[in-house]
mmCIF file of C-alpha atoms and ligand atoms in Angstrom:
data_model
loop_
_atom_site.group_PDB
_atom_site.id
_atom_site.type_symbol
_atom_site.label_atom_id
_atom_site.label_comp_id
_atom_site.label_asym_id
_atom_site.label_seq_id
_atom_site.Cartn_x
_atom_site.Cartn_y
_atom_site.Cartn_z
ATOM 1 C CA MET A 3 -174.454 -72.183 39.753
ATOM 2 C CA THR A 4 -173.208 -74.753 42.220
ATOM 3 C CA LYS A 5 -168.971 -74.812 42.118
ATOM 4 C CA ARG A 6 -167.704 -78.667 40.499
ATOM 5 C CA GLY A 7 -166.033 -80.918 42.827
ATOM 6 C CA CYS A 8 -161.972 -81.868 42.600
ATOM 7 C CA LEU A 9 -160.925 -85.006 41.197
ATOM 8 C CA ILE A 10 -158.459 -86.282 43.291
ATOM 9 C CA VAL A 11 -156.284 -89.594 42.019
ATOM 10 C CA ILE A 12 -154.666 -91.519 44.417
ATOM 11 C CA SER A 13 -151.900 -93.996 43.020
ATOM 12 C CA GLY A 14 -148.740 -95.790 44.874
ATOM 13 C CA PRO A 15 -147.613 -99.176 44.782
ATOM 14 C CA SER A 16 -149.526 -102.034 46.559
ATOM 15 C CA GLY A 17 -148.731 -101.654 49.879
ATOM 16 C CA ALA A 18 -147.658 -98.389 50.183
ATOM 17 C CA GLY A 19 -151.598 -97.201 52.577
ATOM 18 C CA LYS A 20 -153.392 -95.842 49.275
ATOM 19 C CA THR A 21 -156.322 -97.091 51.100
ATOM 20 C CA SER A 22 -156.070 -95.885 54.361
ATOM 21 C CA ILE A 23 -154.832 -92.722 53.601
ATOM 22 C CA CYS A 24 -158.624 -92.803 50.717
ATOM 23 C CA LYS A 25 -160.796 -93.833 54.359
ATOM 24 C CA ALA A 26 -159.897 -91.192 56.275
ATOM 25 C CA LEU A 27 -160.465 -88.512 52.709
ATOM 26 C CA LEU A 28 -163.517 -89.457 52.938
ATOM 27 C CA ALA A 29 -164.419 -89.113 56.074
ATOM 28 C CA GLN A 30 -162.342 -85.468 56.776
ATOM 29 C CA LEU A 31 -163.331 -84.420 54.203
ATOM 30 C CA PRO A 32 -166.792 -82.514 53.220
ATOM 31 C CA ASP A 33 -168.894 -83.368 50.259
ATOM 32 C CA THR A 34 -166.125 -86.405 49.134
ATOM 33 C CA VAL A 35 -167.005 -89.842 47.730
ATOM 34 C CA TRP A 36 -166.180 -92.650 46.833
ATOM 35 C CA SER A 37 -165.350 -94.110 43.202
ATOM 36 C CA VAL A 38 -166.306 -97.894 42.003
ATOM 37 C CA SER A 39 -163.837 -99.101 39.834
ATOM 38 C CA VAL A 40 -164.995 -102.680 37.917
ATOM 39 C CA THR A 41 -162.723 -104.828 38.283
ATOM 40 C CA THR A 42 -162.253 -108.603 37.668
ATOM 41 C CA ARG A 43 -159.932 -109.224 39.885
ATOM 42 C CA PRO A 44 -161.643 -111.993 42.266
ATOM 43 C CA PRO A 45 -163.775 -110.676 45.798
ATOM 44 C CA ARG A 46 -160.620 -110.899 49.173
ATOM 45 C CA PRO A 47 -162.763 -112.367 51.908
ATOM 46 C CA GLY A 48 -164.925 -109.872 53.494
ATOM 47 C CA GLU A 49 -165.294 -107.942 50.052
ATOM 48 C CA VAL A 50 -168.940 -107.140 49.362
ATOM 49 C CA ASP A 51 -169.788 -106.338 45.433
ATOM 50 C CA GLY A 52 -170.794 -102.731 45.220
ATOM 51 C CA HIS A 53 -168.146 -100.723 48.107
ATOM 52 C CA SER A 54 -164.922 -100.951 47.128
ATOM 53 C CA TYR A 55 -165.418 -103.130 43.834
ATOM 54 C CA ARG A 56 -167.462 -103.790 41.441
ATOM 55 C CA PHE A 57 -166.475 -107.112 40.628
ATOM 56 C CA VAL A 58 -167.291 -108.861 36.686
ATOM 57 C CA SER A 59 -165.560 -110.812 34.614
ATOM 58 C CA ARG A 60 -163.166 -110.302 32.291
ATOM 59 C CA SER A 61 -166.140 -110.621 28.819
ATOM 60 C CA GLU A 62 -168.598 -107.970 31.122
ATOM 61 C CA PHE A 63 -165.430 -105.863 31.234
ATOM 62 C CA GLU A 64 -165.059 -105.753 27.737
ATOM 63 C CA GLU A 65 -168.534 -104.919 26.802
ATOM 64 C CA LYS A 66 -168.518 -101.949 29.211
ATOM 65 C CA GLU A 67 -164.647 -100.929 28.086
ATOM 66 C CA ARG A 68 -165.876 -100.861 24.406
ATOM 67 C CA ALA A 69 -168.963 -99.555 25.086
ATOM 68 C CA GLY A 70 -167.098 -96.527 26.264
ATOM 69 C CA GLU A 71 -168.492 -96.122 30.333
ATOM 70 C CA PHE A 72 -164.924 -96.327 31.094
ATOM 71 C CA LEU A 73 -163.191 -92.667 32.440
ATOM 72 C CA GLU A 74 -160.143 -95.100 32.515
ATOM 73 C CA SER A 75 -158.731 -98.117 32.364
ATOM 74 C CA ALA A 76 -155.810 -100.334 33.032
ATOM 75 C CA GLU A 77 -154.588 -104.200 33.507
ATOM 76 C CA TYR A 78 -152.412 -104.451 36.935
ATOM 77 C CA VAL A 79 -150.934 -108.447 37.989
ATOM 78 C CA GLY A 80 -152.929 -110.164 35.456
ATOM 79 C CA HIS A 81 -156.598 -108.320 35.988
ATOM 80 C CA ARG A 82 -158.327 -105.542 34.605
ATOM 81 C CA TYR A 83 -159.565 -101.859 36.035
ATOM 82 C CA GLY A 84 -161.659 -99.418 35.229
ATOM 83 C CA THR A 85 -163.698 -96.458 36.647
ATOM 84 C CA PRO A 86 -166.801 -95.758 35.586
ATOM 85 C CA ARG A 87 -167.223 -92.697 33.977
ATOM 86 C CA GLY A 88 -170.632 -92.020 34.589
ATOM 87 C CA PRO A 89 -170.771 -91.595 38.449
ATOM 88 C CA VAL A 90 -168.004 -89.366 38.365
ATOM 89 C CA GLU A 91 -169.082 -86.988 36.075
ATOM 90 C CA GLN A 92 -172.109 -86.682 38.109
ATOM 91 C CA ALA A 93 -170.309 -86.161 41.008
ATOM 92 C CA LEU A 94 -168.498 -83.773 40.382
ATOM 93 C CA ARG A 95 -171.860 -81.222 38.666
ATOM 94 C CA GLU A 96 -173.099 -81.712 42.269
ATOM 95 C CA GLY A 97 -170.322 -79.915 43.522
ATOM 96 C CA LYS A 98 -168.309 -83.069 45.888
ATOM 97 C CA ASN A 99 -164.861 -83.929 45.525
ATOM 98 C CA VAL A 100 -164.342 -87.859 44.099
ATOM 99 C CA VAL A 101 -161.511 -90.069 45.058
ATOM 100 C CA LEU A 102 -160.235 -92.286 42.686
ATOM 101 C CA GLU A 103 -157.754 -94.811 43.611
ATOM 102 C CA ILE A 104 -156.523 -95.676 40.955
ATOM 103 C CA ASP A 105 -152.745 -97.291 39.272
ATOM 104 C CA VAL A 106 -150.192 -95.388 37.290
ATOM 105 C CA GLN A 107 -151.978 -96.583 33.916
ATOM 106 C CA GLY A 108 -155.071 -94.822 35.216
ATOM 107 C CA GLY A 109 -153.602 -91.959 36.314
ATOM 108 C CA MET A 110 -151.926 -90.984 32.644
ATOM 109 C CA GLN A 111 -155.371 -91.412 31.197
ATOM 110 C CA VAL A 112 -157.366 -89.102 34.311
ATOM 111 C CA ALA A 113 -154.443 -86.566 33.294
ATOM 112 C CA ARG A 114 -155.128 -86.136 29.934
ATOM 113 C CA LYS A 115 -158.995 -86.022 30.400
ATOM 114 C CA MET A 116 -158.920 -83.960 33.289
ATOM 115 C CA PRO A 117 -156.095 -81.829 34.200
ATOM 116 C CA GLN A 118 -157.600 -80.253 36.442
ATOM 117 C CA SER A 119 -157.906 -83.030 38.268
ATOM 118 C CA VAL A 120 -154.924 -84.080 41.025
ATOM 119 C CA ARG A 121 -153.159 -86.215 41.359
ATOM 120 C CA ILE A 122 -151.015 -87.062 44.397
ATOM 121 C CA PHE A 123 -148.261 -90.502 44.810
ATOM 122 C CA VAL A 124 -148.110 -92.226 46.947
ATOM 123 C CA LEU A 125 -144.333 -93.796 48.210
ATOM 124 C CA PRO A 126 -143.846 -96.266 51.503
ATOM 125 C CA PRO A 127 -141.165 -94.883 53.348
ATOM 126 C CA SER A 128 -138.547 -97.910 52.304
ATOM 127 C CA ALA A 129 -138.786 -100.983 50.112
ATOM 128 C CA GLU A 130 -138.848 -103.201 53.147
ATOM 129 C CA SER A 131 -141.957 -101.684 55.025
ATOM 130 C CA LEU A 132 -143.550 -102.246 51.644
ATOM 131 C CA ARG A 133 -142.808 -105.701 52.404
ATOM 132 C CA ALA A 134 -143.642 -105.784 55.550
ATOM 133 C CA ARG A 135 -146.872 -104.185 54.880
ATOM 134 C CA LEU A 136 -148.143 -106.124 52.108
ATOM 135 C CA GLU A 137 -147.316 -109.397 53.892
ATOM 136 C CA GLY A 138 -148.614 -108.165 57.429
ATOM 137 C CA ARG A 139 -152.043 -107.848 55.709
ATOM 138 C CA LYS A 140 -151.948 -111.358 54.576
ATOM 139 C CA THR A 141 -154.540 -110.590 51.491
ATOM 140 C CA GLU A 142 -152.294 -112.125 48.978
ATOM 141 C CA ALA A 143 -151.215 -115.571 48.031
ATOM 142 C CA ALA A 144 -147.797 -115.698 47.875
ATOM 143 C CA GLU A 145 -146.900 -115.785 44.476
ATOM 144 C CA GLN A 146 -149.778 -112.224 43.760
ATOM 145 C CA LEU A 147 -146.840 -111.376 46.621
ATOM 146 C CA ALA A 148 -144.156 -111.795 44.858
ATOM 147 C CA LYS A 149 -145.367 -110.021 41.382
ATOM 148 C CA ARG A 150 -146.923 -106.585 42.876
ATOM 149 C CA LEU A 151 -143.722 -106.149 44.561
ATOM 150 C CA ALA A 152 -142.083 -106.889 41.543
ATOM 151 C CA GLU A 153 -144.216 -104.437 39.996
ATOM 152 C CA ALA A 154 -143.340 -101.503 42.837
ATOM 153 C CA ASP A 155 -140.573 -100.274 41.322
ATOM 154 C CA GLY A 156 -141.919 -99.842 38.492
ATOM 155 C CA GLU A 157 -144.476 -98.155 38.864
ATOM 156 C CA ILE A 158 -142.576 -95.345 40.949
ATOM 157 C CA ALA A 159 -140.749 -95.123 38.013
ATOM 158 C CA MET A 160 -143.335 -94.578 35.756
ATOM 159 C CA ALA A 161 -145.034 -92.694 37.803
ATOM 160 C CA ARG A 162 -141.293 -89.996 37.802
ATOM 161 C CA ASP A 163 -140.690 -90.038 34.387
ATOM 162 C CA SER A 164 -144.830 -89.576 33.931
ATOM 163 C CA GLY A 165 -144.289 -85.844 34.857
ATOM 164 C CA CYS A 166 -148.335 -86.437 35.511
ATOM 165 C CA TYR A 167 -147.696 -86.419 38.784
ATOM 166 C CA THR A 168 -147.968 -83.272 40.765
ATOM 167 C CA TYR A 169 -147.017 -83.907 44.834
ATOM 168 C CA PHE A 170 -145.046 -87.642 45.919
ATOM 169 C CA VAL A 171 -146.504 -88.083 49.470
ATOM 170 C CA VAL A 172 -143.644 -90.172 51.659
ATOM 171 C CA ASN A 173 -146.514 -92.142 53.864
ATOM 172 C CA ASP A 174 -144.649 -93.475 57.356
ATOM 173 C CA ILE A 175 -146.916 -91.966 60.083
ATOM 174 C CA LEU A 176 -150.857 -92.477 58.131
ATOM 175 C CA ASP A 177 -152.019 -89.524 60.304
ATOM 176 C CA ALA A 178 -149.531 -87.169 59.185
ATOM 177 C CA THR A 179 -149.669 -87.758 55.230
ATOM 178 C CA VAL A 180 -153.456 -87.549 55.875
ATOM 179 C CA GLU A 181 -153.008 -83.772 56.981
ATOM 180 C CA GLN A 182 -150.882 -83.272 53.898
ATOM 181 C CA VAL A 183 -153.173 -84.712 51.216
ATOM 182 C CA LYS A 184 -155.824 -82.666 53.409
ATOM 183 C CA ARG A 185 -153.717 -79.338 52.809
ATOM 184 C CA ILE A 186 -153.353 -80.335 48.755
ATOM 185 C CA VAL A 187 -156.625 -80.775 47.884
ATOM 186 C CA GLU A 188 -157.656 -77.570 50.183
ATOM 187 C CA GLN A 189 -154.674 -75.779 48.672
ATOM 188 C CA GLU A 190 -155.962 -76.917 44.357
ATOM 189 C CA ARG A 191 -159.506 -76.453 45.787
ATOM 190 C CA THR A 192 -159.301 -72.779 46.129
ATOM 191 C CA LYS A 193 -157.092 -72.737 42.703
ATOM 192 C CA SER A 194 -160.409 -74.070 39.681
HETATM 193 P P1 5GP B 228 -156.507 -104.121 43.971
HETATM 194 O O1 5GP B 228 -155.616 -105.457 43.487
HETATM 195 O O2 5GP B 228 -154.634 -104.223 45.358
HETATM 196 O O3 5GP B 228 -157.343 -103.555 45.053
HETATM 197 O O4 5GP B 228 -155.872 -102.469 42.961
HETATM 198 C C1 5GP B 228 -154.388 -103.044 43.027
HETATM 199 C C2 5GP B 228 -153.919 -102.176 41.911
HETATM 200 O O5 5GP B 228 -154.862 -101.778 41.189
HETATM 201 C C3 5GP B 228 -154.050 -100.685 42.752
HETATM 202 O O6 5GP B 228 -152.930 -100.130 41.978
HETATM 203 C C4 5GP B 228 -155.139 -99.852 42.591
HETATM 204 O O7 5GP B 228 -154.616 -98.447 42.877
HETATM 205 C C5 5GP B 228 -155.669 -100.452 41.188
HETATM 206 N N1 5GP B 228 -156.804 -99.860 40.837
HETATM 207 C C6 5GP B 228 -158.172 -100.122 41.387
HETATM 208 N N2 5GP B 228 -159.438 -99.536 40.901
HETATM 209 C C7 5GP B 228 -158.371 -99.068 39.615
HETATM 210 C C8 5GP B 228 -159.345 -98.321 38.333
HETATM 211 O O8 5GP B 228 -160.079 -98.639 38.413
HETATM 212 N N3 5GP B 228 -158.530 -98.369 37.971
HETATM 213 C C9 5GP B 228 -157.483 -98.401 37.495
HETATM 214 N N4 5GP B 228 -156.130 -97.688 36.755
HETATM 215 N N5 5GP B 228 -156.554 -99.087 38.678
HETATM 216 C C10 5GP B 228 -157.203 -99.314 39.862
#
């Protein structure tokens, strides 16, 4: 029988560097796949439907939700996000690791439904660095950027209070953080 893969949850405030960490994990960990989330957020320039996200209308999202298609779902600064359940379960059965880059509300749902998952929260080295990274990547209009920054403290507090995250890593130097996260995953895989 194939050994089940490891479900890896990466959360953290917008601008903490989650996406860079996830990309490195996918490139460096064998048999590791990305879970394509469904969202009602409009695509950013360069985002291709079906790659980082599947972009849908709110009514399509709600239909999928009613049909029980999501492993978890949440609302984040005015948009819905959800993880399709089927592809995650199939990949795990095939022995692949699956990376979910999701917010704390989603992390809490996954902790309940799949307690054997590895849940890691990424922190920025400081509040100033978070602002600088978010401003520097120029993906958000001023109003969205302000909302995301306002959200950050609450997300960090919720992550700590929820007790759902076993690991908190400070993403100062990306390569070092990736090594740390890889060690955590390898250690957790040997446990299961
Ligand atoms: P962004 O709009 O910057 O791509 O993502 C905004 C937030 O939504 C990030 O914290 C990201 O991790 C989270 N997110 C992305 N996909 C999902 C998902 O499927 N479920 C949940 N709960 N959060 C998600």
